[in-house]
Amino acid sequence: MPVGTKESNETGLLAVIKALQLSSTREKFMGKSVIIESDSANAINWMSNESSRRWKLHQLFILASRFSLVLGFVKYRMAYALAEQGVDRDSELMAWLSQLTRPGIKIIECVVFDID
């Protein structure tokens, strides 16, 4: 499935379809439920709501229809946390830790190594 130059909504949909294709070809996932996370609310909405689908993407939806789907929107937490803090390598650990410190999650031990 060549990507070429696409708009962000289309690439989000292509990423979901590619994840479905890859998981469907792995023996350890056969007959099991797989959760695919996406930060594209449009792609998730299009996959689960046929009336909202864009006509120009109908071939992609035909391709996606080969998979048995139960969809829900799961935010891609790490991407949002990184975007909120500004994407630089020093803040990646803190963004990741901020997601772990959501209510109900406790950090037992954290060791940081500085590797040059």
A tleap script that builds the chain and sets N, CA, C and O, in Angstrom:
source leaprc.protein.ff14SB
mol = sequence {
  NMET PRO VAL GLY THR LYS GLU SER ASN GLU
  THR GLY LEU LEU ALA VAL ILE LYS ALA LEU
  GLN LEU SER SER THR ARG GLU LYS PHE MET
  GLY LYS SER VAL ILE ILE GLU SER ASP SER
  ALA ASN ALA ILE ASN TRP MET SER ASN GLU
  SER SER ARG ARG TRP LYS LEU HIE GLN LEU
  PHE ILE LEU ALA SER ARG PHE SER LEU VAL
  LEU GLY PHE VAL LYS TYR ARG MET ALA TYR
  ALA LEU ALA GLU GLN GLY VAL ASP ARG ASP
  SER GLU LEU MET ALA TRP LEU SER GLN LEU
  THR ARG PRO GLY ILE LYS ILE ILE GLU CYS
  VAL VAL PHE ASP ILE CASP
}
set mol.1.N position { 0.845 -1.161 0.000 }
set mol.1.CA position { 0.000 0.000 0.000 }
set mol.1.C position { 0.900 1.236 0.000 }
set mol.1.O position { 1.323 1.673 1.070 }
set mol.2.N position { 1.206 1.812 -1.165 }
set mol.2.CA position { 2.054 2.999 -1.214 }
set mol.2.C position { 1.343 4.202 -0.604 }
set mol.2.O position { 0.133 4.366 -0.760 }
set mol.3.N position { 2.101 5.034 0.087 }
set mol.3.CA position { 1.500 6.187 0.746 }
set mol.3.C position { 1.600 7.425 -0.120 }
set mol.3.O position { 0.581 8.073 -0.357 }
set mol.4.N position { 2.791 7.788 -0.609 }
set mol.4.CA position { 2.932 8.993 -1.412 }
set mol.4.C position { 2.582 10.224 -0.591 }
set mol.4.O position { 2.767 10.240 0.626 }
set mol.5.N position { 2.075 11.257 -1.261 }
set mol.5.CA position { 1.676 12.482 -0.580 }
set mol.5.C position { 0.199 12.416 -0.272 }
set mol.5.O position { -0.622 12.323 -1.184 }
set mol.6.N position { -0.149 12.461 0.998 }
set mol.6.CA position { -1.542 12.340 1.430 }
set mol.6.C position { -1.836 13.409 2.472 }
set mol.6.O position { -0.919 13.974 3.068 }
set mol.7.N position { -3.111 13.684 2.687 }
set mol.7.CA position { -3.498 14.573 3.777 }
set mol.7.C position { -3.450 13.794 5.088 }
set mol.7.O position { -3.451 12.563 5.076 }
set mol.8.N position { -3.408 14.497 6.213 }
set mol.8.CA position { -3.232 13.838 7.511 }
set mol.8.C position { -4.375 12.890 7.851 }
set mol.8.O position { -4.134 11.843 8.452 }
set mol.9.N position { -5.612 13.223 7.484 }
set mol.9.CA position { -6.732 12.327 7.772 }
set mol.9.C position { -6.590 11.003 7.028 }
set mol.9.O position { -6.886 9.938 7.569 }
set mol.10.N position { -6.138 11.083 5.791 }
set mol.10.CA position { -5.970 9.872 4.993 }
set mol.10.C position { -4.823 9.018 5.526 }
set mol.10.O position { -4.932 7.793 5.566 }
set mol.11.N position { -3.729 9.653 5.934 }
set mol.11.CA position { -2.613 8.871 6.470 }
set mol.11.C position { -2.989 8.227 7.802 }
set mol.11.O position { -2.522 7.130 8.110 }
set mol.12.N position { -3.830 8.898 8.599 }
set mol.12.CA position { -4.317 8.284 9.840 }
set mol.12.C position { -5.108 7.027 9.556 }
set mol.12.O position { -4.950 6.019 10.244 }
set mol.13.N position { -5.962 7.081 8.539 }
set mol.13.CA position { -6.749 5.918 8.135 }
set mol.13.C position { -5.843 4.820 7.584 }
set mol.13.O position { -6.037 3.644 7.892 }
set mol.14.N position { -4.857 5.195 6.772 }
set mol.14.CA position { -3.906 4.217 6.237 }
set mol.14.C position { -3.139 3.520 7.361 }
set mol.14.O position { -2.881 2.319 7.284 }
set mol.15.N position { -2.778 4.263 8.393 }
set mol.15.CA position { -2.058 3.667 9.525 }
set mol.15.C position { -2.920 2.643 10.252 }
set mol.15.O position { -2.428 1.583 10.639 }
set mol.16.N position { -4.199 2.948 10.442 }
set mol.16.CA position { -5.110 2.002 11.098 }
set mol.16.C position { -5.246 0.741 10.254 }
set mol.16.O position { -5.195 -0.370 10.781 }
set mol.17.N position { -5.418 0.910 8.945 }
set mol.17.CA position { -5.571 -0.241 8.047 }
set mol.17.C position { -4.297 -1.081 8.030 }
set mol.17.O position { -4.366 -2.310 8.044 }
set mol.18.N position { -3.139 -0.432 7.999 }
set mol.18.CA position { -1.869 -1.166 8.004 }
set mol.18.C position { -1.724 -1.966 9.300 }
set mol.18.O position { -1.267 -3.109 9.275 }
set mol.19.N position { -2.107 -1.375 10.423 }
set mol.19.CA position { -2.053 -2.095 11.703 }
set mol.19.C position { -2.983 -3.301 11.684 }
set mol.19.O position { -2.632 -4.361 12.202 }
set mol.20.N position { -4.163 -3.151 11.092 }
set mol.20.CA position { -5.093 -4.279 10.962 }
set mol.20.C position { -4.493 -5.376 10.095 }
set mol.20.O position { -4.588 -6.559 10.422 }
set mol.21.N position { -3.870 -4.976 8.978 }
set mol.21.CA position { -3.246 -5.959 8.086 }
set mol.21.C position { -2.131 -6.719 8.797 }
set mol.21.O position { -2.064 -7.947 8.728 }
set mol.22.N position { -1.263 -5.987 9.475 }
set mol.22.CA position { -0.136 -6.633 10.152 }
set mol.22.C position { -0.600 -7.573 11.252 }
set mol.22.O position { -0.082 -8.682 11.386 }
set mol.23.N position { -1.572 -7.134 12.039 }
set mol.23.CA position { -2.038 -7.993 13.133 }
set mol.23.C position { -2.791 -9.210 12.617 }
set mol.23.O position { -2.783 -10.260 13.261 }
set mol.24.N position { -3.438 -9.085 11.470 }
set mol.24.CA position { -4.193 -10.227 10.937 }
set mol.24.C position { -3.291 -11.294 10.332 }
set mol.24.O position { -3.725 -12.430 10.140 }
set mol.25.N position { -2.042 -10.947 10.029 }
set mol.25.CA position { -1.130 -11.923 9.438 }
set mol.25.C position { -0.246 -12.613 10.473 }
set mol.25.O position { 0.506 -13.524 10.129 }
set mol.26.N position { -0.324 -12.199 11.714 }
set mol.26.CA position { 0.489 -12.796 12.771 }
set mol.26.C position { -0.282 -13.924 13.441 }
set mol.26.O position { -1.395 -13.723 13.928 }
set mol.27.N position { 0.306 -15.089 13.463 }
set mol.27.CA position { -0.360 -16.273 14.005 }
set mol.27.C position { -0.780 -16.083 15.463 }
set mol.27.O position { -1.844 -16.552 15.867 }
set mol.28.N position { 0.051 -15.396 16.254 }
set mol.28.CA position { -0.280 -15.241 17.672 }
set mol.28.C position { -1.493 -14.340 17.902 }
set mol.28.O position { -2.050 -14.338 19.000 }
set mol.29.N position { -1.917 -13.570 16.885 }
set mol.29.CA position { -3.095 -12.712 17.011 }
set mol.29.C position { -4.346 -13.324 16.393 }
set mol.29.O position { -5.438 -12.777 16.545 }
set mol.30.N position { -4.205 -14.452 15.698 }
set mol.30.CA position { -5.349 -15.071 15.025 }
set mol.30.C position { -6.441 -15.422 16.031 }
set mol.30.O position { -6.176 -16.078 17.038 }
set mol.31.N position { -7.652 -14.989 15.758 }
set mol.31.CA position { -8.796 -15.292 16.611 }
set mol.31.C position { -8.819 -14.541 17.927 }
set mol.31.O position { -9.601 -14.872 18.818 }
set mol.32.N position { -7.967 -13.530 18.060 }
set mol.32.CA position { -7.909 -12.758 19.301 }
set mol.32.C position { -8.282 -11.306 19.027 }
set mol.32.O position { -8.171 -10.821 17.901 }
set mol.33.N position { -8.722 -10.629 20.070 }
set mol.33.CA position { -9.018 -9.202 19.964 }
set mol.33.C position { -7.715 -8.423 19.995 }
set mol.33.O position { -6.809 -8.749 20.761 }
set mol.34.N position { -7.621 -7.402 19.169 }
set mol.34.CA position { -6.437 -6.560 19.109 }
set mol.34.C position { -6.890 -5.115 19.278 }
set mol.34.O position { -7.845 -4.683 18.632 }
set mol.35.N position { -6.216 -4.374 20.133 }
set mol.35.CA position { -6.513 -2.951 20.301 }
set mol.35.C position { -5.512 -2.169 19.471 }
set mol.35.O position { -4.302 -2.321 19.636 }
set mol.36.N position { -6.018 -1.336 18.583 }
set mol.36.CA position { -5.167 -0.484 17.766 }
set mol.36.C position { -5.422 0.948 18.195 }
set mol.36.O position { -6.544 1.445 18.093 }
set mol.37.N position { -4.380 1.608 18.676 }
set mol.37.CA position { -4.512 2.988 19.123 }
set mol.37.C position { -4.225 3.928 17.969 }
set mol.37.O position { -3.349 3.668 17.144 }
set mol.38.N position { -4.959 5.009 17.918 }
set mol.38.CA position { -4.749 6.024 16.892 }
set mol.38.C position { -5.020 7.390 17.487 }
set mol.38.O position { -5.917 7.547 18.314 }
set mol.39.N position { -4.243 8.379 17.066 }
set mol.39.CA position { -4.531 9.739 17.498 }
set mol.39.C position { -5.424 10.450 16.484 }
set mol.39.O position { -5.663 11.651 16.604 }
set mol.40.N position { -5.915 9.719 15.493 }
set mol.40.CA position { -6.801 10.286 14.477 }
set mol.40.C position { -8.259 9.985 14.824 }
set mol.40.O position { -8.763 8.895 14.553 }
set mol.41.N position { -8.923 10.965 15.425 }
set mol.41.CA position { -10.341 10.797 15.758 }
set mol.41.C position { -11.157 10.583 14.489 }
set mol.41.O position { -12.140 9.842 14.503 }
set mol.42.N position { -10.756 11.230 13.385 }
set mol.42.CA position { -11.481 11.060 12.120 }
set mol.42.C position { -11.399 9.625 11.622 }
set mol.42.O position { -12.410 9.060 11.204 }
set mol.43.N position { -10.221 9.031 11.660 }
set mol.43.CA position { -10.068 7.653 11.182 }
set mol.43.C position { -10.927 6.701 12.001 }
set mol.43.O position { -11.595 5.833 11.439 }
set mol.44.N position { -10.920 6.851 13.313 }
set mol.44.CA position { -11.731 5.987 14.169 }
set mol.44.C position { -13.209 6.213 13.897 }
set mol.44.O position { -13.977 5.255 13.814 }
set mol.45.N position { -13.616 7.471 13.759 }
set mol.45.CA position { -15.017 7.783 13.467 }
set mol.45.C position { -15.440 7.185 12.123 }
set mol.45.O position { -16.520 6.604 12.018 }
set mol.46.N position { -14.611 7.323 11.116 }
set mol.46.CA position { -14.949 6.784 9.790 }
set mol.46.C position { -15.069 5.272 9.825 }
set mol.46.O position { -15.954 4.703 9.186 }
set mol.47.N position { -14.176 4.611 10.573 }
set mol.47.CA position { -14.206 3.153 10.617 }
set mol.47.C position { -15.465 2.644 11.318 }
set mol.47.O position { -16.008 1.608 10.933 }
set mol.48.N position { -15.930 3.355 12.334 }
set mol.48.CA position { -17.066 2.867 13.112 }
set mol.48.C position { -18.406 3.466 12.697 }
set mol.48.O position { -19.445 3.002 13.166 }
set mol.49.N position { -18.416 4.479 11.835 }
set mol.49.CA position { -19.648 5.150 11.443 }
set mol.49.C position { -19.670 5.319 9.922 }
set mol.49.O position { -19.121 6.284 9.392 }
set mol.50.N position { -20.298 4.389 9.237 }
set mol.50.CA position { -20.281 4.382 7.773 }
set mol.50.C position { -20.837 5.657 7.154 }
set mol.50.O position { -20.359 6.082 6.102 }
set mol.51.N position { -21.825 6.272 7.773 }
set mol.51.CA position { -22.445 7.462 7.180 }
set mol.51.C position { -21.518 8.676 7.185 }
set mol.51.O position { -21.769 9.644 6.467 }
set mol.52.N position { -20.448 8.636 7.985 }
set mol.52.CA position { -19.524 9.773 8.035 }
set mol.52.C position { -18.326 9.613 7.091 }
set mol.52.O position { -17.469 10.494 7.019 }
set mol.53.N position { -18.269 8.505 6.379 }
set mol.53.CA position { -17.107 8.226 5.521 }
set mol.53.C position { -17.066 9.131 4.298 }
set mol.53.O position { -18.094 9.444 3.696 }
set mol.54.N position { -15.852 9.543 3.947 }
set mol.54.CA position { -15.644 10.379 2.764 }
set mol.54.C position { -15.601 9.482 1.529 }
set mol.54.O position { -14.944 8.440 1.520 }
set mol.55.N position { -16.310 9.907 0.495 }
set mol.55.CA position { -16.418 9.103 -0.711 }
set mol.55.C position { -15.055 8.855 -1.358 }
set mol.55.O position { -14.797 7.756 -1.848 }
set mol.56.N position { -14.192 9.852 -1.364 }
set mol.56.CA position { -12.901 9.682 -2.054 }
set mol.56.C position { -12.021 8.612 -1.396 }
set mol.56.O position { -11.035 8.176 -1.990 }
set mol.57.N position { -12.365 8.191 -0.186 }
set mol.57.CA position { -11.590 7.163 0.510 }
set mol.57.C position { -12.273 5.800 0.490 }
set mol.57.O position { -11.875 4.897 1.227 }
set mol.58.N position { -13.310 5.642 -0.355 }
set mol.58.CA position { -14.112 4.410 -0.314 }
set mol.58.C position { -13.295 3.149 -0.580 }
set mol.58.O position { -13.611 2.093 -0.032 }
set mol.59.N position { -12.254 3.231 -1.406 }
set mol.59.CA position { -11.434 2.040 -1.664 }
set mol.59.C position { -10.702 1.582 -0.398 }
set mol.59.O position { -10.515 0.384 -0.184 }
set mol.60.N position { -10.294 2.533 0.432 }
set mol.60.CA position { -9.646 2.169 1.696 }
set mol.60.C position { -10.636 1.505 2.646 }
set mol.60.O position { -10.274 0.577 3.369 }
set mol.61.N position { -11.883 1.973 2.650 }
set mol.61.CA position { -12.890 1.362 3.522 }
set mol.61.C position { -13.248 -0.042 3.051 }
set mol.61.O position { -13.539 -0.917 3.867 }
set mol.62.N position { -13.226 -0.258 1.743 }
set mol.62.CA position { -13.451 -1.607 1.210 }
set mol.62.C position { -12.326 -2.529 1.691 }
set mol.62.O position { -12.575 -3.660 2.106 }
set mol.63.N position { -11.099 -2.038 1.631 }
set mol.63.CA position { -9.950 -2.808 2.115 }
set mol.63.C position { -10.094 -3.104 3.613 }
set mol.63.O position { -9.841 -4.226 4.051 }
set mol.64.N position { -10.494 -2.112 4.384 }
set mol.64.CA position { -10.641 -2.290 5.833 }
set mol.64.C position { -11.781 -3.232 6.180 }
set mol.64.O position { -11.749 -3.875 7.229 }
set mol.65.N position { -12.783 -3.326 5.325 }
set mol.65.CA position { -13.957 -4.155 5.629 }
set mol.65.C position { -13.632 -5.653 5.651 }
set mol.65.O position { -14.459 -6.454 6.086 }
set mol.66.N position { -12.452 -6.033 5.192 }
set mol.66.CA position { -12.049 -7.440 5.246 }
set mol.66.C position { -11.798 -7.905 6.668 }
set mol.66.O position { -11.739 -9.106 6.928 }
set mol.67.N position { -11.651 -6.973 7.583 }
set mol.67.CA position { -11.333 -7.303 8.964 }
set mol.67.C position { -12.586 -7.197 9.814 }
set mol.67.O position { -13.426 -6.324 9.596 }
set mol.68.N position { -12.703 -8.088 10.777 }
set mol.68.CA position { -13.805 -8.027 11.732 }
set mol.68.C position { -13.434 -6.997 12.788 }
set mol.68.O position { -12.435 -7.160 13.489 }
set mol.69.N position { -14.228 -5.938 12.910 }
set mol.69.CA position { -13.838 -4.818 13.749 }
set mol.69.C position { -14.820 -4.526 14.865 }
set mol.69.O position { -16.035 -4.543 14.667 }
set mol.70.N position { -14.282 -4.264 16.018 }
set mol.70.CA position { -15.029 -3.639 17.105 }
set mol.70.C position { -14.160 -2.465 17.514 }
set mol.70.O position { -13.066 -2.654 18.046 }
set mol.71.N position { -14.642 -1.247 17.267 }
set mol.71.CA position { -13.786 -0.081 17.426 }
set mol.71.C position { -14.216 0.818 18.565 }
set mol.71.O position { -15.399 0.923 18.889 }
set mol.72.N position { -13.260 1.444 19.146 }
set mol.72.CA position { -13.488 2.485 20.133 }
set mol.72.C position { -12.342 3.465 20.018 }
set mol.72.O position { -11.274 3.113 19.516 }
set mol.73.N position { -12.543 4.678 20.470 }
set mol.73.CA position { -11.490 5.681 20.368 }
set mol.73.C position { -10.620 5.634 21.611 }
set mol.73.O position { -11.099 5.841 22.726 }
set mol.74.N position { -9.359 5.364 21.416 }
set mol.74.CA position { -8.395 5.375 22.507 }
set mol.74.C position { -7.370 6.440 22.166 }
set mol.74.O position { -6.715 6.356 21.127 }
set mol.75.N position { -7.222 7.436 23.017 }
set mol.75.CA position { -6.258 8.499 22.738 }
set mol.75.C position { -4.845 7.943 22.784 }
set mol.75.O position { -4.524 7.085 23.606 }
set mol.76.N position { -4.036 8.430 21.917 }
set mol.76.CA position { -2.632 8.058 21.913 }
set mol.76.C position { -1.941 8.955 22.937 }
set mol.76.O position { -1.422 10.019 22.599 }
set mol.77.N position { -1.942 8.508 24.192 }
set mol.77.CA position { -1.569 9.337 25.331 }
set mol.77.C position { -0.155 9.899 25.242 }
set mol.77.O position { 0.069 11.065 25.566 }
set mol.78.N position { 0.783 9.094 24.813 }
set mol.78.CA position { 2.166 9.563 24.775 }
set mol.78.C position { 2.326 10.703 23.781 }
set mol.78.O position { 3.012 11.682 24.075 }
set mol.79.N position { 1.710 10.596 22.616 }
set mol.79.CA position { 1.819 11.648 21.603 }
set mol.79.C position { 1.247 12.955 22.129 }
set mol.79.O position { 1.839 14.017 21.938 }
set mol.80.N position { 0.106 12.882 22.787 }
set mol.80.CA position { -0.494 14.092 23.339 }
set mol.80.C position { 0.374 14.693 24.437 }
set mol.80.O position { 0.542 15.911 24.505 }
set mol.81.N position { 0.921 13.847 25.288 }
set mol.81.CA position { 1.759 14.350 26.377 }
set mol.81.C position { 3.011 15.026 25.828 }
set mol.81.O position { 3.412 16.082 26.317 }
set mol.82.N position { 3.627 14.425 24.817 }
set mol.82.CA position { 4.808 15.031 24.203 }
set mol.82.C position { 4.463 16.353 23.537 }
set mol.82.O position { 5.212 17.324 23.648 }
set mol.83.N position { 3.335 16.392 22.848 }
set mol.83.CA position { 2.922 17.620 22.172 }
set mol.83.C position { 2.648 18.731 23.183 }
set mol.83.O position { 2.998 19.887 22.944 }
set mol.84.N position { 2.033 18.391 24.291 }
set mol.84.CA position { 1.731 19.393 25.311 }
set mol.84.C position { 2.997 19.980 25.924 }
set mol.84.O position { 3.024 21.159 26.276 }
set mol.85.N position { 4.046 19.169 26.055 }
set mol.85.CA position { 5.271 19.637 26.696 }
set mol.85.C position { 6.272 20.205 25.702 }
set mol.85.O position { 7.300 20.744 26.111 }
set mol.86.N position { 6.001 20.099 24.423 }
set mol.86.CA position { 6.989 20.479 23.424 }
set mol.86.C position { 7.867 19.272 23.183 }
set mol.86.O position { 8.316 18.632 24.133 }
set mol.87.N position { 8.116 18.952 21.934 }
set mol.87.CA position { 8.814 17.711 21.635 }
set mol.87.C position { 10.322 17.953 21.633 }
set mol.87.O position { 10.898 18.364 20.626 }
set mol.88.N position { 10.945 17.691 22.777 }
set mol.88.CA position { 12.400 17.607 22.819 }
set mol.88.C position { 12.759 16.394 23.670 }
set mol.88.O position { 11.983 15.975 24.529 }
set mol.89.N position { 13.916 15.846 23.429 }
set mol.89.CA position { 14.268 14.563 24.040 }
set mol.89.C position { 14.333 14.637 25.565 }
set mol.89.O position { 14.082 13.634 26.233 }
set mol.90.N position { 14.664 15.797 26.128 }
set mol.90.CA position { 14.757 15.904 27.582 }
set mol.90.C position { 13.403 15.740 28.256 }
set mol.90.O position { 13.325 15.281 29.396 }
set mol.91.N position { 12.336 16.115 27.556 }
set mol.91.CA position { 11.018 16.050 28.195 }
set mol.91.C position { 10.298 14.729 27.938 }
set mol.91.O position { 9.225 14.500 28.497 }
set mol.92.N position { 10.865 13.853 27.103 }
set mol.92.CA position { 10.181 12.596 26.789 }
set mol.92.C position { 9.925 11.755 28.032 }
set mol.92.O position { 8.831 11.217 28.200 }
set mol.93.N position { 10.921 11.636 28.905 }
set mol.93.CA position { 10.747 10.836 30.110 }
set mol.93.C position { 9.663 11.430 30.995 }
set mol.93.O position { 8.821 10.699 31.516 }
set mol.94.N position { 9.674 12.746 31.172 }
set mol.94.CA position { 8.675 13.379 32.031 }
set mol.94.C position { 7.281 13.247 31.426 }
set mol.94.O position { 6.310 13.075 32.163 }
set mol.95.N position { 7.161 13.323 30.105 }
set mol.95.CA position { 5.855 13.139 29.461 }
set mol.95.C position { 5.359 11.721 29.691 }
set mol.95.O position { 4.183 11.502 29.982 }
set mol.96.N position { 6.261 10.766 29.559 }
set mol.96.CA position { 5.896 9.369 29.783 }
set mol.96.C position { 5.488 9.157 31.234 }
set mol.96.O position { 4.484 8.502 31.514 }
set mol.97.N position { 6.272 9.714 32.158 }
set mol.97.CA position { 5.953 9.577 33.578 }
set mol.97.C position { 4.631 10.248 33.925 }
set mol.97.O position { 3.893 9.753 34.778 }
set mol.98.N position { 4.322 11.369 33.275 }
set mol.98.CA position { 3.056 12.051 33.572 }
set mol.98.C position { 1.871 11.176 33.202 }
set mol.98.O position { 0.809 11.286 33.815 }
set mol.99.N position { 2.036 10.306 32.205 }
set mol.99.CA position { 0.959 9.393 31.839 }
set mol.99.C position { 0.848 8.257 32.846 }
set mol.99.O position { -0.246 7.749 33.092 }
set mol.100.N position { 1.965 7.859 33.425 }
set mol.100.CA position { 1.940 6.797 34.428 }
set mol.100.C position { 1.345 7.265 35.745 }
set mol.100.O position { 0.849 6.454 36.527 }
set mol.101.N position { 1.392 8.551 35.991 }
set mol.101.CA position { 0.921 9.069 37.273 }
set mol.101.C position { -0.545 9.474 37.230 }
set mol.101.O position { -0.995 10.275 38.050 }
set mol.102.N position { -1.282 8.928 36.287 }
set mol.102.CA position { -2.733 9.137 36.276 }
set mol.102.C position { -3.314 8.491 37.525 }
set mol.102.O position { -2.671 7.620 38.111 }
set mol.103.N position { -4.507 8.888 37.950 }
set mol.103.CA position { -5.110 8.289 39.148 }
set mol.103.C position { -5.142 6.763 39.066 }
set mol.103.O position { -5.516 6.193 38.042 }
set mol.104.N position { -4.750 6.123 40.143 }
set mol.104.CA position { -4.778 4.666 40.210 }
set mol.104.C position { -3.479 4.002 39.811 }
set mol.104.O position { -3.352 2.784 39.944 }
set mol.105.N position { -2.497 4.769 39.320 }
set mol.105.CA position { -1.210 4.199 38.918 }
set mol.105.C position { -0.129 4.780 39.818 }
set mol.105.O position { -0.041 5.997 39.987 }
set mol.106.N position { 0.692 3.911 40.393 }
set mol.106.CA position { 1.758 4.358 41.287 }
set mol.106.C position { 3.102 3.935 40.715 }
set mol.106.O position { 3.248 2.826 40.201 }
set mol.107.N position { 4.080 4.825 40.806 }
set mol.107.CA position { 5.441 4.500 40.390 }
set mol.107.C position { 6.178 3.985 41.615 }
set mol.107.O position { 6.275 4.679 42.627 }
set mol.108.N position { 6.696 2.765 41.522 }
set mol.108.CA position { 7.404 2.161 42.647 }
set mol.108.C position { 8.849 2.644 42.676 }
set mol.108.O position { 9.357 3.010 43.736 }
set mol.109.N position { 9.509 2.648 41.533 }
set mol.109.CA position { 10.905 3.061 41.482 }
set mol.109.C position { 11.190 3.608 40.097 }
set mol.109.O position { 10.673 3.094 39.105 }
set mol.110.N position { 12.006 4.644 40.023 }
set mol.110.CA position { 12.381 5.218 38.733 }
set mol.110.C position { 13.870 5.516 38.761 }
set mol.110.O position { 14.345 6.267 39.614 }
set mol.111.N position { 14.597 4.932 37.836 }
set mol.111.CA position { 16.033 5.158 37.732 }
set mol.111.C position { 16.305 5.767 36.367 }
set mol.111.O position { 15.861 5.236 35.348 }
set mol.112.N position { 17.034 6.883 36.340 }
set mol.112.CA position { 17.344 7.566 35.088 }
set mol.112.C position { 18.838 7.457 34.843 }
set mol.112.O position { 19.639 7.796 35.714 }
set mol.113.N position { 19.216 6.986 33.662 }
set mol.113.CA position { 20.612 6.876 33.278 }
set mol.113.C position { 20.900 7.913 32.203 }
set mol.113.O position { 20.121 8.061 31.261 }
set mol.114.N position { 22.000 8.625 32.332 }
set mol.114.CA position { 22.399 9.606 31.329 }
set mol.114.C position { 23.465 8.961 30.456 }
set mol.114.O position { 24.598 8.766 30.895 }
set mol.115.N position { 23.105 8.631 29.224 }
set mol.115.CA position { 24.029 7.957 28.308 }
set mol.115.C position { 24.425 8.937 27.216 }
set mol.115.O position { 23.565 9.460 26.507 }
set mol.116.N position { 25.717 9.187 27.076 }
set mol.116.CA position { 26.202 10.094 26.031 }
set mol.116.C position { 26.742 9.336 24.860 }
set mol.116.O position { 27.193 9.942 23.888 }
savepdb mol mol.pdb
quit
